[in-house]
Every structure is written in structure tokens, then in C-alpha cells.
Amino acid sequence: MEGRKGGRGFLLPQLLSRWDYRHAPHARPCFSFNCTQHFPLQLFAEEGETRHNARWKIDGEEKRKGVEYGPAAVREAGLLKRLSALGCRLKDFGDLSFTPVPKDDLYNNLIVNPRSVGLANQELAEVVSRAVSGGYSCVTVGGDHRSNRITFSEVLRELFRSLSEVQLLFSRRSSLAIGTISGHTRHCPDLCVIWVDAHADINTPLTTSSGNLHGQPVAFLLRELQDKVPQLPGFSWIKPCISSPSIVYIGLRDVDPPEHFILKNYDIQYFSMRDIDRLGIQKVMEQTFDLLIGKRQRPIHLSFDIDAFDPTLAPATGTPVVGGLTYREGMYITEEIHNTGLLSALDLVEVNPRLATSDEEAKATASLAVDVIASSFGQTREGGHIVYDQLPTPSSPDESENEERVRI
């Protein structure tokens, strides 16, 4: 439901046919895309990748506080250590701040903070664009999406460097997808998106009941809805950049009536939780890959909202909805995306420790977010580790049985 949630960002493009990604090596690749030719190059970094970190913060109004603590909670849950164990060298770049626009009046007496949200996304798009043009892949991690503001409370910007590079951004809301996807498509215009979420985030400014832009990011991105979205102050820079056949939703179970109308009438593919129950997650991922990358290879942008999981697994989030993904289903999604070798960008959002009823709930949600990111970059439930070349051998010969008896 757009009215109850903050904007969520969860996009997953995929680019490899089943026969290809099923046979991908299980080493930890980092990814570099020649976005001019739209052809992925998979590289393996035996010595590890380097990541540069930066935290981003945007201040503004929010009815439910706490999302600004989400990225910090994810870091404290051991993300950097986990990535290091996968062979990544890390470097922290510090904090970047986004300042809200003064007197950011409502648009149409309803839309909240349009100028602050629009301009912050514009700046984020520039950063992502520069990263992608430099050969990086981008990961944006955020907190709660319920906020009325675009609070990239802490963006962890990590640049995996080797022959290929990945940029990680820690941020806090799903409307950030406007910026991340817009910036991504400037250099990879043929990308596809996988949106893992309990919600569709596809209301328009004219169908929203809450006025929260975090429930509308996809509407600003879809070319088919261009004539249905009014020009908001602060949004003049945005150009619709993806088409409906290039996005697939997974995990939907709380969709507003206008959103359902859009999904059905604009032929947007989605797999609700009922579809996952009916088909199984393996078949869902096979069909997703067939739809998005079965005919041609192209970069994947994954948008993963932590509320896609069942609230028993991810309680510290703004808009929990019962009946969500199991842990195994969520990990299978990210493992399969990693196996394509085509993941170019990842957004993970809506971690809000302030909404947990206990410290254990907050830690469980942040730890789950770390698992999602790590499995997207090579960690598997079989074990994801740095390359192990050979077993050690004893430094001296073993004593024979007779010698041992004499010694005893």
C-alpha cells in the first residue's frame, strides 16, 4: 500500500539466459559493464576488490523517525567484514549530506517535499552516473521508506576495485530508486530492473492518497506513464528511462487499487506471493530471467526492499505485511541473480531499527540485510569464501606406528 509505506527502492535487472547463468562459476566475480555496447564482462578478482565507503545523509520531515539509523545498523551488523571475507578490500570515504529545500511547500496540497526529494535524487543520479561511467557497479543500502522526506541518512559508497569495480551506497528510502535508476540508465540505457518488494511503489502524484513520494518512484521512471505524471517542482531533470517490459516485480502482497490498475493495463510483469506459492521460487526466477534477459544480455538493476521478507524475519521496517518471503526464498533470489554474472546495481532499503520492539529485532533485520547484499555478491549457503588454492601439508613426516609405541 503506497499510503502506508515510505518509498521503497528495489530494482533487479537481469541479463543472462538460464543455460548461461546456471553454468556460471561460483568464484566471487566483480562486474564491469561496457554500457555502450550493453554487454557484460565478468571478471574474477583473485586478490580481492577494493571498496570505498561513503555515508549520505538528507534531513527533512518524517512522521516516523528512525530510517536514518538503518544504514548504520547494517554496517554494525558486519557488512564490511562480510564483504572483506569475500575478498573485498574496503576504504571509507566518509559522509555526504543532502540539505532539504527551505519552504518546500506541498504540491497540489498533497505531495510532500517535492523539491527536496527531487533535488536529492538528482544529486544521487549524478553520483551513480559517474560511478557507472567509471566502470563501477552500484549498491545503495537504505533504511525506512515510510518517511515523507528523502533521507539518504547514511549512504555507504563502496567501490569494488580490481579489473572491475562496484560502488555501494548506503541510503534510506525507496524513492532513491528515482536517482539510482536514472543515473544508471544514462550509461546503461538498456538495463532491466527486478523489484523485490511487498509493495509496487507505482502510484502517480495524481493517484496517491498519502502524498508520499516514496510510494511513487516507478511511476516517474516508466515511459508508458509519462503522460500520467505531472511536472513536480524539483523534478524537471527527470526523464522516464525504462519501459514496462524491462521491469519485473517479485513478492507483491500489498498493492493499492490504482497500482493494480497500472500493473494490469500496462502489461507489467509481477509475481505476487500467491504466484510464488503456486509456482515456487525457482520457477519464478526462471520466468523472470526469461522475460528480462532471455533474448539479450543486459545489465541488471536489483531493487530489494527488506519488507519483502515476512515480518517474523524483518520486523524492523516501516510497512511490514504478513505472508512475505522466507529466508530461503530471499536468498535464492539473490543467489540466482549473482549467478547471472550481470548484476550492475543493487538497492536495499527500508531498514529502520527504531521500529523494532527489541534490540534483537533490530539486529535480526540488519543482519538479514547484510545476508541479502553478501549473497548478491557471491556468498552462498554452501559457503562463500576467498579462493582456497590448496590444503596445508605437515611440516615433518608423521611418526610411524612402531615409533609412536616406542616413544610412549
PDB file of N, CA and C in Angstrom, residues 125-216:
ATOM      1  N   ALA A 125      21.606  10.725  -8.677  1.00  0.00           N
ATOM      2  CA  ALA A 125      21.736  10.265 -10.062  1.00  0.00           C
ATOM      3  C   ALA A 125      23.098  10.643 -10.636  1.00  0.00           C
ATOM      4  N   GLU A 126      23.592  11.838 -10.296  1.00  0.00           N
ATOM      5  CA  GLU A 126      24.900  12.264 -10.791  1.00  0.00           C
ATOM      6  C   GLU A 126      26.012  11.371 -10.246  1.00  0.00           C
ATOM      7  N   VAL A 127      25.916  11.032  -8.961  1.00  0.00           N
ATOM      8  CA  VAL A 127      26.939  10.185  -8.357  1.00  0.00           C
ATOM      9  C   VAL A 127      26.932   8.799  -8.984  1.00  0.00           C
ATOM     10  N   VAL A 128      25.733   8.229  -9.127  1.00  0.00           N
ATOM     11  CA  VAL A 128      25.629   6.891  -9.725  1.00  0.00           C
ATOM     12  C   VAL A 128      26.108   6.927 -11.171  1.00  0.00           C
ATOM     13  N   SER A 129      25.751   7.979 -11.888  1.00  0.00           N
ATOM     14  CA  SER A 129      26.169   8.105 -13.281  1.00  0.00           C
ATOM     15  C   SER A 129      27.685   8.135 -13.397  1.00  0.00           C
ATOM     16  N   ARG A 130      28.332   8.911 -12.521  1.00  0.00           N
ATOM     17  CA  ARG A 130      29.789   8.974 -12.557  1.00  0.00           C
ATOM     18  C   ARG A 130      30.404   7.621 -12.226  1.00  0.00           C
ATOM     19  N   ALA A 131      29.798   6.925 -11.287  1.00  0.00           N
ATOM     20  CA  ALA A 131      30.341   5.625 -10.901  1.00  0.00           C
ATOM     21  C   ALA A 131      30.228   4.623 -12.035  1.00  0.00           C
ATOM     22  N   VAL A 132      29.053   4.572 -12.645  1.00  0.00           N
ATOM     23  CA  VAL A 132      28.841   3.607 -13.723  1.00  0.00           C
ATOM     24  C   VAL A 132      29.733   3.937 -14.918  1.00  0.00           C
ATOM     25  N   SER A 133      29.849   5.229 -15.227  1.00  0.00           N
ATOM     26  CA  SER A 133      30.695   5.607 -16.356  1.00  0.00           C
ATOM     27  C   SER A 133      32.158   5.275 -16.084  1.00  0.00           C
ATOM     28  N   GLY A 134      32.520   5.181 -14.785  1.00  0.00           N
ATOM     29  CA  GLY A 134      33.871   4.812 -14.432  1.00  0.00           C
ATOM     30  C   GLY A 134      34.078   3.314 -14.341  1.00  0.00           C
ATOM     31  N   GLY A 135      33.047   2.545 -14.695  1.00  0.00           N
ATOM     32  CA  GLY A 135      33.174   1.100 -14.680  1.00  0.00           C
ATOM     33  C   GLY A 135      32.765   0.446 -13.378  1.00  0.00           C
ATOM     34  N   TYR A 136      32.071   1.184 -12.518  1.00  0.00           N
ATOM     35  CA  TYR A 136      31.644   0.650 -11.233  1.00  0.00           C
ATOM     36  C   TYR A 136      30.236   0.059 -11.315  1.00  0.00           C
ATOM     37  N   SER A 137      29.965  -0.877 -10.440  1.00  0.00           N
ATOM     38  CA  SER A 137      28.593  -1.296 -10.167  1.00  0.00           C
ATOM     39  C   SER A 137      28.181  -0.647  -8.855  1.00  0.00           C
ATOM     40  N   CYS A 138      26.899  -0.325  -8.707  1.00  0.00           N
ATOM     41  CA  CYS A 138      26.442   0.468  -7.561  1.00  0.00           C
ATOM     42  C   CYS A 138      25.495  -0.322  -6.672  1.00  0.00           C
ATOM     43  N   VAL A 139      25.732  -0.251  -5.382  1.00  0.00           N
ATOM     44  CA  VAL A 139      24.829  -0.841  -4.408  1.00  0.00           C
ATOM     45  C   VAL A 139      24.423   0.250  -3.430  1.00  0.00           C
ATOM     46  N   THR A 140      23.131   0.500  -3.316  1.00  0.00           N
ATOM     47  CA  THR A 140      22.630   1.521  -2.407  1.00  0.00           C
ATOM     48  C   THR A 140      21.836   0.843  -1.307  1.00  0.00           C
ATOM     49  N   VAL A 141      22.256   1.045  -0.073  1.00  0.00           N
ATOM     50  CA  VAL A 141      21.600   0.429   1.074  1.00  0.00           C
ATOM     51  C   VAL A 141      20.917   1.507   1.875  1.00  0.00           C
ATOM     52  N   GLY A 142      19.659   1.301   2.208  1.00  0.00           N
ATOM     53  CA  GLY A 142      18.911   2.337   2.893  1.00  0.00           C
ATOM     54  C   GLY A 142      18.104   1.826   4.052  1.00  0.00           C
ATOM     55  N   GLY A 143      17.421   2.749   4.703  1.00  0.00           N
ATOM     56  CA  GLY A 143      16.572   2.411   5.833  1.00  0.00           C
ATOM     57  C   GLY A 143      15.117   2.405   5.456  1.00  0.00           C
ATOM     58  N   ASP A 144      14.282   3.060   6.277  1.00  0.00           N
ATOM     59  CA  ASP A 144      12.836   3.009   6.127  1.00  0.00           C
ATOM     60  C   ASP A 144      12.369   3.836   4.948  1.00  0.00           C
ATOM     61  N   HIS A 145      11.332   3.347   4.276  1.00  0.00           N
ATOM     62  CA  HIS A 145      10.780   4.092   3.128  1.00  0.00           C
ATOM     63  C   HIS A 145       9.569   4.906   3.500  1.00  0.00           C
ATOM     64  N   ARG A 146       9.110   4.822   4.713  1.00  0.00           N
ATOM     65  CA  ARG A 146       7.869   5.499   5.068  1.00  0.00           C
ATOM     66  C   ARG A 146       8.051   6.996   5.186  1.00  0.00           C
ATOM     67  N   SER A 147       9.267   7.449   5.237  1.00  0.00           N
ATOM     68  CA  SER A 147       9.484   8.857   5.510  1.00  0.00           C
ATOM     69  C   SER A 147       8.864   9.731   4.440  1.00  0.00           C
ATOM     70  N   ASN A 148       8.472  10.908   4.851  1.00  0.00           N
ATOM     71  CA  ASN A 148       7.987  11.898   3.891  1.00  0.00           C
ATOM     72  C   ASN A 148       9.137  12.645   3.264  1.00  0.00           C
ATOM     73  N   ARG A 149      10.338  12.324   3.668  1.00  0.00           N
ATOM     74  CA  ARG A 149      11.498  13.014   3.142  1.00  0.00           C
ATOM     75  C   ARG A 149      12.381  12.003   2.451  1.00  0.00           C
ATOM     76  N   ILE A 150      13.249  12.490   1.643  1.00  0.00           N
ATOM     77  CA  ILE A 150      14.232  11.604   1.035  1.00  0.00           C
ATOM     78  C   ILE A 150      15.472  11.650   1.909  1.00  0.00           C
ATOM     79  N   THR A 151      15.584  10.757   2.834  1.00  0.00           N
ATOM     80  CA  THR A 151      16.687  10.787   3.772  1.00  0.00           C
ATOM     81  C   THR A 151      17.658   9.696   3.421  1.00  0.00           C
ATOM     82  N   PHE A 152      18.678  10.029   2.698  1.00  0.00           N
ATOM     83  CA  PHE A 152      19.737   9.065   2.463  1.00  0.00           C
ATOM     84  C   PHE A 152      20.599   9.196   3.702  1.00  0.00           C
ATOM     85  N   SER A 153      20.049   8.711   4.836  1.00  0.00           N
ATOM     86  CA  SER A 153      20.631   9.047   6.121  1.00  0.00           C
ATOM     87  C   SER A 153      22.059   8.632   6.208  1.00  0.00           C
ATOM     88  N   GLU A 154      22.393   7.553   5.580  1.00  0.00           N
ATOM     89  CA  GLU A 154      23.791   7.165   5.595  1.00  0.00           C
ATOM     90  C   GLU A 154      24.016   6.345   4.353  1.00  0.00           C
ATOM     91  N   VAL A 155      24.708   6.893   3.407  1.00  0.00           N
ATOM     92  CA  VAL A 155      24.959   6.145   2.198  1.00  0.00           C
ATOM     93  C   VAL A 155      26.352   5.584   2.273  1.00  0.00           C
ATOM     94  N   LEU A 156      26.442   4.290   2.243  1.00  0.00           N
ATOM     95  CA  LEU A 156      27.750   3.662   2.234  1.00  0.00           C
ATOM     96  C   LEU A 156      28.126   3.455   0.793  1.00  0.00           C
ATOM     97  N   ARG A 157      29.079   4.198   0.364  1.00  0.00           N
ATOM     98  CA  ARG A 157      29.502   4.120  -1.024  1.00  0.00           C
ATOM     99  C   ARG A 157      30.753   3.275  -1.091  1.00  0.00           C
ATOM    100  N   GLU A 158      30.624   2.136  -1.668  1.00  0.00           N
ATOM    101  CA  GLU A 158      31.753   1.239  -1.713  1.00  0.00           C
ATOM    102  C   GLU A 158      32.108   0.958  -3.156  1.00  0.00           C
ATOM    103  N   LEU A 159      33.345   1.136  -3.466  1.00  0.00           N
ATOM    104  CA  LEU A 159      33.803   0.919  -4.818  1.00  0.00           C
ATOM    105  C   LEU A 159      34.671  -0.312  -4.845  1.00  0.00           C
ATOM    106  N   PHE A 160      34.157  -1.398  -5.418  1.00  0.00           N
ATOM    107  CA  PHE A 160      34.931  -2.610  -5.533  1.00  0.00           C
ATOM    108  C   PHE A 160      35.900  -2.376  -6.675  1.00  0.00           C
ATOM    109  N   ARG A 161      37.171  -2.434  -6.406  1.00  0.00           N
ATOM    110  CA  ARG A 161      38.133  -2.142  -7.452  1.00  0.00           C
ATOM    111  C   ARG A 161      39.024  -3.336  -7.692  1.00  0.00           C
ATOM    112  N   SER A 162      39.119  -3.646  -8.923  1.00  0.00           N
ATOM    113  CA  SER A 162      40.046  -4.656  -9.393  1.00  0.00           C
ATOM    114  C   SER A 162      40.127  -4.352 -10.861  1.00  0.00           C
ATOM    115  N   LEU A 163      39.922  -5.363 -11.703  1.00  0.00           N
ATOM    116  CA  LEU A 163      39.733  -5.059 -13.114  1.00  0.00           C
ATOM    117  C   LEU A 163      38.344  -4.471 -13.292  1.00  0.00           C
ATOM    118  N   SER A 164      37.455  -4.838 -12.407  1.00  0.00           N
ATOM    119  CA  SER A 164      36.123  -4.267 -12.421  1.00  0.00           C
ATOM    120  C   SER A 164      35.858  -3.641 -11.062  1.00  0.00           C
ATOM    121  N   GLU A 165      34.861  -2.766 -10.991  1.00  0.00           N
ATOM    122  CA  GLU A 165      34.634  -2.030  -9.766  1.00  0.00           C
ATOM    123  C   GLU A 165      33.150  -1.965  -9.457  1.00  0.00           C
ATOM    124  N   VAL A 166      32.840  -1.911  -8.148  1.00  0.00           N
ATOM    125  CA  VAL A 166      31.456  -1.842  -7.707  1.00  0.00           C
ATOM    126  C   VAL A 166      31.324  -0.716  -6.703  1.00  0.00           C
ATOM    127  N   GLN A 167      30.299   0.082  -6.842  1.00  0.00           N
ATOM    128  CA  GLN A 167      30.056   1.166  -5.899  1.00  0.00           C
ATOM    129  C   GLN A 167      28.871   0.800  -5.035  1.00  0.00           C
ATOM    130  N   LEU A 168      29.064   0.837  -3.696  1.00  0.00           N
ATOM    131  CA  LEU A 168      27.968   0.604  -2.767  1.00  0.00           C
ATOM    132  C   LEU A 168      27.566   1.904  -2.118  1.00  0.00           C
ATOM    133  N   LEU A 169      26.292   2.171  -2.079  1.00  0.00           N
ATOM    134  CA  LEU A 169      25.786   3.363  -1.419  1.00  0.00           C
ATOM    135  C   LEU A 169      24.815   2.933  -0.340  1.00  0.00           C
ATOM    136  N   PHE A 170      24.997   3.448   0.863  1.00  0.00           N
ATOM    137  CA  PHE A 170      24.017   3.169   1.908  1.00  0.00           C
ATOM    138  C   PHE A 170      23.080   4.349   1.999  1.00  0.00           C
ATOM    139  N   SER A 171      21.809   4.090   1.872  1.00  0.00           N
ATOM    140  CA  SER A 171      20.831   5.147   1.836  1.00  0.00           C
ATOM    141  C   SER A 171      19.583   4.681   2.543  1.00  0.00           C
ATOM    142  N   ARG A 172      18.505   5.502   2.568  1.00  0.00           N
ATOM    143  CA  ARG A 172      17.429   5.059   3.399  1.00  0.00           C
ATOM    144  C   ARG A 172      16.046   5.061   2.813  1.00  0.00           C
ATOM    145  N   ARG A 173      15.839   5.170   1.566  1.00  0.00           N
ATOM    146  CA  ARG A 173      14.456   5.122   1.146  1.00  0.00           C
ATOM    147  C   ARG A 173      14.303   4.689  -0.283  1.00  0.00           C
ATOM    148  N   SER A 174      13.064   4.287  -0.610  1.00  0.00           N
ATOM    149  CA  SER A 174      12.864   3.710  -1.920  1.00  0.00           C
ATOM    150  C   SER A 174      12.694   4.744  -2.995  1.00  0.00           C
ATOM    151  N   SER A 175      12.295   5.969  -2.655  1.00  0.00           N
ATOM    152  CA  SER A 175      12.239   6.972  -3.707  1.00  0.00           C
ATOM    153  C   SER A 175      13.626   7.231  -4.255  1.00  0.00           C
ATOM    154  N   LEU A 176      14.653   6.760  -3.548  1.00  0.00           N
ATOM    155  CA  LEU A 176      16.024   6.881  -4.055  1.00  0.00           C
ATOM    156  C   LEU A 176      16.184   6.150  -5.376  1.00  0.00           C
ATOM    157  N   ALA A 177      15.282   5.215  -5.674  1.00  0.00           N
ATOM    158  CA  ALA A 177      15.356   4.492  -6.942  1.00  0.00           C
ATOM    159  C   ALA A 177      15.225   5.437  -8.123  1.00  0.00           C
ATOM    160  N   ILE A 178      14.532   6.563  -7.922  1.00  0.00           N
ATOM    161  CA  ILE A 178      14.453   7.556  -8.995  1.00  0.00           C
ATOM    162  C   ILE A 178      15.853   8.004  -9.376  1.00  0.00           C
ATOM    163  N   GLY A 179      16.681   8.257  -8.371  1.00  0.00           N
ATOM    164  CA  GLY A 179      18.039   8.699  -8.635  1.00  0.00           C
ATOM    165  C   GLY A 179      18.959   7.593  -9.103  1.00  0.00           C
ATOM    166  N   THR A 180      18.897   6.428  -8.426  1.00  0.00           N
ATOM    167  CA  THR A 180      19.836   5.358  -8.778  1.00  0.00           C
ATOM    168  C   THR A 180      19.568   4.818 -10.174  1.00  0.00           C
ATOM    169  N   ILE A 181      18.309   4.620 -10.511  1.00  0.00           N
ATOM    170  CA  ILE A 181      17.994   4.065 -11.830  1.00  0.00           C
ATOM    171  C   ILE A 181      18.219   5.107 -12.925  1.00  0.00           C
ATOM    172  N   SER A 182      17.843   6.352 -12.640  1.00  0.00           N
ATOM    173  CA  SER A 182      18.087   7.405 -13.633  1.00  0.00           C
ATOM    174  C   SER A 182      19.574   7.531 -13.930  1.00  0.00           C
ATOM    175  N   GLY A 183      20.388   7.542 -12.880  1.00  0.00           N
ATOM    176  CA  GLY A 183      21.831   7.649 -13.092  1.00  0.00           C
ATOM    177  C   GLY A 183      22.400   6.431 -13.786  1.00  0.00           C
ATOM    178  N   HIS A 184      21.871   5.278 -13.456  1.00  0.00           N
ATOM    179  CA  HIS A 184      22.341   4.020 -14.053  1.00  0.00           C
ATOM    180  C   HIS A 184      22.046   3.971 -15.550  1.00  0.00           C
ATOM    181  N   THR A 185      20.835   4.391 -15.919  1.00  0.00           N
ATOM    182  CA  THR A 185      20.434   4.293 -17.330  1.00  0.00           C
ATOM    183  C   THR A 185      21.134   5.300 -18.229  1.00  0.00           C
ATOM    184  N   ARG A 186      21.755   6.311 -17.665  1.00  0.00           N
ATOM    185  CA  ARG A 186      22.484   7.263 -18.513  1.00  0.00           C
ATOM    186  C   ARG A 186      23.625   6.575 -19.253  1.00  0.00           C
ATOM    187  N   HIS A 187      24.169   5.532 -18.667  1.00  0.00           N
ATOM    188  CA  HIS A 187      25.264   4.813 -19.298  1.00  0.00           C
ATOM    189  C   HIS A 187      24.890   3.385 -19.665  1.00  0.00           C
ATOM    190  N   CYS A 188      23.800   2.905 -19.106  1.00  0.00           N
ATOM    191  CA  CYS A 188      23.301   1.563 -19.453  1.00  0.00           C
ATOM    192  C   CYS A 188      21.819   1.682 -19.790  1.00  0.00           C
ATOM    193  N   PRO A 189      21.479   2.321 -20.898  1.00  0.00           N
ATOM    194  CA  PRO A 189      20.069   2.601 -21.210  1.00  0.00           C
ATOM    195  C   PRO A 189      19.232   1.356 -21.448  1.00  0.00           C
ATOM    196  N   ASP A 190      19.880   0.241 -21.670  1.00  0.00           N
ATOM    197  CA  ASP A 190      19.135  -0.979 -21.960  1.00  0.00           C
ATOM    198  C   ASP A 190      18.996  -1.877 -20.736  1.00  0.00           C
ATOM    199  N   LEU A 191      19.267  -1.357 -19.545  1.00  0.00           N
ATOM    200  CA  LEU A 191      19.221  -2.185 -18.354  1.00  0.00           C
ATOM    201  C   LEU A 191      17.798  -2.674 -18.065  1.00  0.00           C
ATOM    202  N   CYS A 192      17.712  -3.688 -17.194  1.00  0.00           N
ATOM    203  CA  CYS A 192      16.416  -4.172 -16.722  1.00  0.00           C
ATOM    204  C   CYS A 192      16.402  -4.111 -15.208  1.00  0.00           C
ATOM    205  N   VAL A 193      15.192  -4.166 -14.651  1.00  0.00           N
ATOM    206  CA  VAL A 193      15.024  -3.969 -13.210  1.00  0.00           C
ATOM    207  C   VAL A 193      14.237  -5.128 -12.619  1.00  0.00           C
ATOM    208  N   ILE A 194      14.743  -5.635 -11.496  1.00  0.00           N
ATOM    209  CA  ILE A 194      13.982  -6.589 -10.680  1.00  0.00           C
ATOM    210  C   ILE A 194      13.654  -5.888  -9.373  1.00  0.00           C
ATOM    211  N   TRP A 195      12.385  -5.794  -9.087  1.00  0.00           N
ATOM    212  CA  TRP A 195      11.912  -5.041  -7.924  1.00  0.00           C
ATOM    213  C   TRP A 195      11.329  -6.029  -6.925  1.00  0.00           C
ATOM    214  N   VAL A 196      12.059  -6.314  -5.851  1.00  0.00           N
ATOM    215  CA  VAL A 196      11.621  -7.259  -4.815  1.00  0.00           C
ATOM    216  C   VAL A 196      11.035  -6.452  -3.663  1.00  0.00           C
ATOM    217  N   ASP A 197       9.740  -6.619  -3.439  1.00  0.00           N
ATOM    218  CA  ASP A 197       9.066  -5.706  -2.517  1.00  0.00           C
ATOM    219  C   ASP A 197       7.677  -6.257  -2.200  1.00  0.00           C
ATOM    220  N   ALA A 198       7.173  -5.900  -1.037  1.00  0.00           N
ATOM    221  CA  ALA A 198       5.778  -6.204  -0.722  1.00  0.00           C
ATOM    222  C   ALA A 198       4.845  -5.241  -1.441  1.00  0.00           C
ATOM    223  N   HIS A 199       5.392  -4.104  -1.873  1.00  0.00           N
ATOM    224  CA  HIS A 199       4.600  -3.028  -2.466  1.00  0.00           C
ATOM    225  C   HIS A 199       5.109  -2.703  -3.862  1.00  0.00           C
ATOM    226  N   ALA A 200       4.235  -2.107  -4.659  1.00  0.00           N
ATOM    227  CA  ALA A 200       4.585  -1.837  -6.058  1.00  0.00           C
ATOM    228  C   ALA A 200       5.242  -0.473  -6.256  1.00  0.00           C
ATOM    229  N   ASP A 201       5.006   0.484  -5.356  1.00  0.00           N
ATOM    230  CA  ASP A 201       5.611   1.819  -5.450  1.00  0.00           C
ATOM    231  C   ASP A 201       5.402   2.444  -6.820  1.00  0.00           C
ATOM    232  N   ILE A 202       4.194   2.332  -7.339  1.00  0.00           N
ATOM    233  CA  ILE A 202       3.941   2.807  -8.703  1.00  0.00           C
ATOM    234  C   ILE A 202       2.717   3.712  -8.764  1.00  0.00           C
ATOM    235  N   ASN A 203       2.294   4.270  -7.610  1.00  0.00           N
ATOM    236  CA  ASN A 203       1.279   5.316  -7.650  1.00  0.00           C
ATOM    237  C   ASN A 203       1.836   6.526  -8.380  1.00  0.00           C
ATOM    238  N   THR A 204       0.971   7.341  -8.948  1.00  0.00           N
ATOM    239  CA  THR A 204       1.375   8.609  -9.537  1.00  0.00           C
ATOM    240  C   THR A 204       1.006   9.725  -8.564  1.00  0.00           C
ATOM    241  N   PRO A 205       1.511  10.938  -8.773  1.00  0.00           N
ATOM    242  CA  PRO A 205       1.123  12.046  -7.905  1.00  0.00           C
ATOM    243  C   PRO A 205      -0.382  12.334  -7.947  1.00  0.00           C
ATOM    244  N   LEU A 206      -1.060  11.812  -8.955  1.00  0.00           N
ATOM    245  CA  LEU A 206      -2.496  12.035  -9.072  1.00  0.00           C
ATOM    246  C   LEU A 206      -3.326  10.881  -8.525  1.00  0.00           C
ATOM    247  N   THR A 207      -2.693   9.750  -8.200  1.00  0.00           N
ATOM    248  CA  THR A 207      -3.440   8.615  -7.633  1.00  0.00           C
ATOM    249  C   THR A 207      -3.084   8.365  -6.170  1.00  0.00           C
ATOM    250  N   THR A 208      -2.006   8.979  -5.677  1.00  0.00           N
ATOM    251  CA  THR A 208      -1.606   8.749  -4.299  1.00  0.00           C
ATOM    252  C   THR A 208      -2.628   9.295  -3.316  1.00  0.00           C
ATOM    253  N   SER A 209      -2.830   8.569  -2.235  1.00  0.00           N
ATOM    254  CA  SER A 209      -3.729   9.053  -1.185  1.00  0.00           C
ATOM    255  C   SER A 209      -2.967   9.680  -0.035  1.00  0.00           C
ATOM    256  N   SER A 210      -1.655   9.406   0.046  1.00  0.00           N
ATOM    257  CA  SER A 210      -0.850   9.899   1.161  1.00  0.00           C
ATOM    258  C   SER A 210       0.001  11.108   0.804  1.00  0.00           C
ATOM    259  N   GLY A 211       0.353  11.237  -0.481  1.00  0.00           N
ATOM    260  CA  GLY A 211       1.251  12.302  -0.899  1.00  0.00           C
ATOM    261  C   GLY A 211       2.713  11.968  -0.744  1.00  0.00           C
ATOM    262  N   ASN A 212       3.002  10.772  -0.265  1.00  0.00           N
ATOM    263  CA  ASN A 212       4.392  10.369  -0.058  1.00  0.00           C
ATOM    264  C   ASN A 212       5.032   9.929  -1.367  1.00  0.00           C
ATOM    265  N   LEU A 213       6.123  10.575  -1.739  1.00  0.00           N
ATOM    266  CA  LEU A 213       6.792  10.250  -2.997  1.00  0.00           C
ATOM    267  C   LEU A 213       7.475   8.902  -2.956  1.00  0.00           C
ATOM    268  N   HIS A 214       7.725   8.384  -1.763  1.00  0.00           N
ATOM    269  CA  HIS A 214       8.363   7.078  -1.698  1.00  0.00           C
ATOM    270  C   HIS A 214       7.435   5.952  -2.133  1.00  0.00           C
ATOM    271  N   GLY A 215       6.177   6.268  -2.342  1.00  0.00           N
ATOM    272  CA  GLY A 215       5.265   5.271  -2.900  1.00  0.00           C
ATOM    273  C   GLY A 215       5.060   5.440  -4.391  1.00  0.00           C
ATOM    274  N   GLN A 216       5.915   6.267  -5.039  1.00  0.00           N
ATOM    275  CA  GLN A 216       5.692   6.609  -6.440  1.00  0.00           C
ATOM    276  C   GLN A 216       6.910   6.489  -7.369  1.00  0.00           C
TER     277      GLN A 216
END
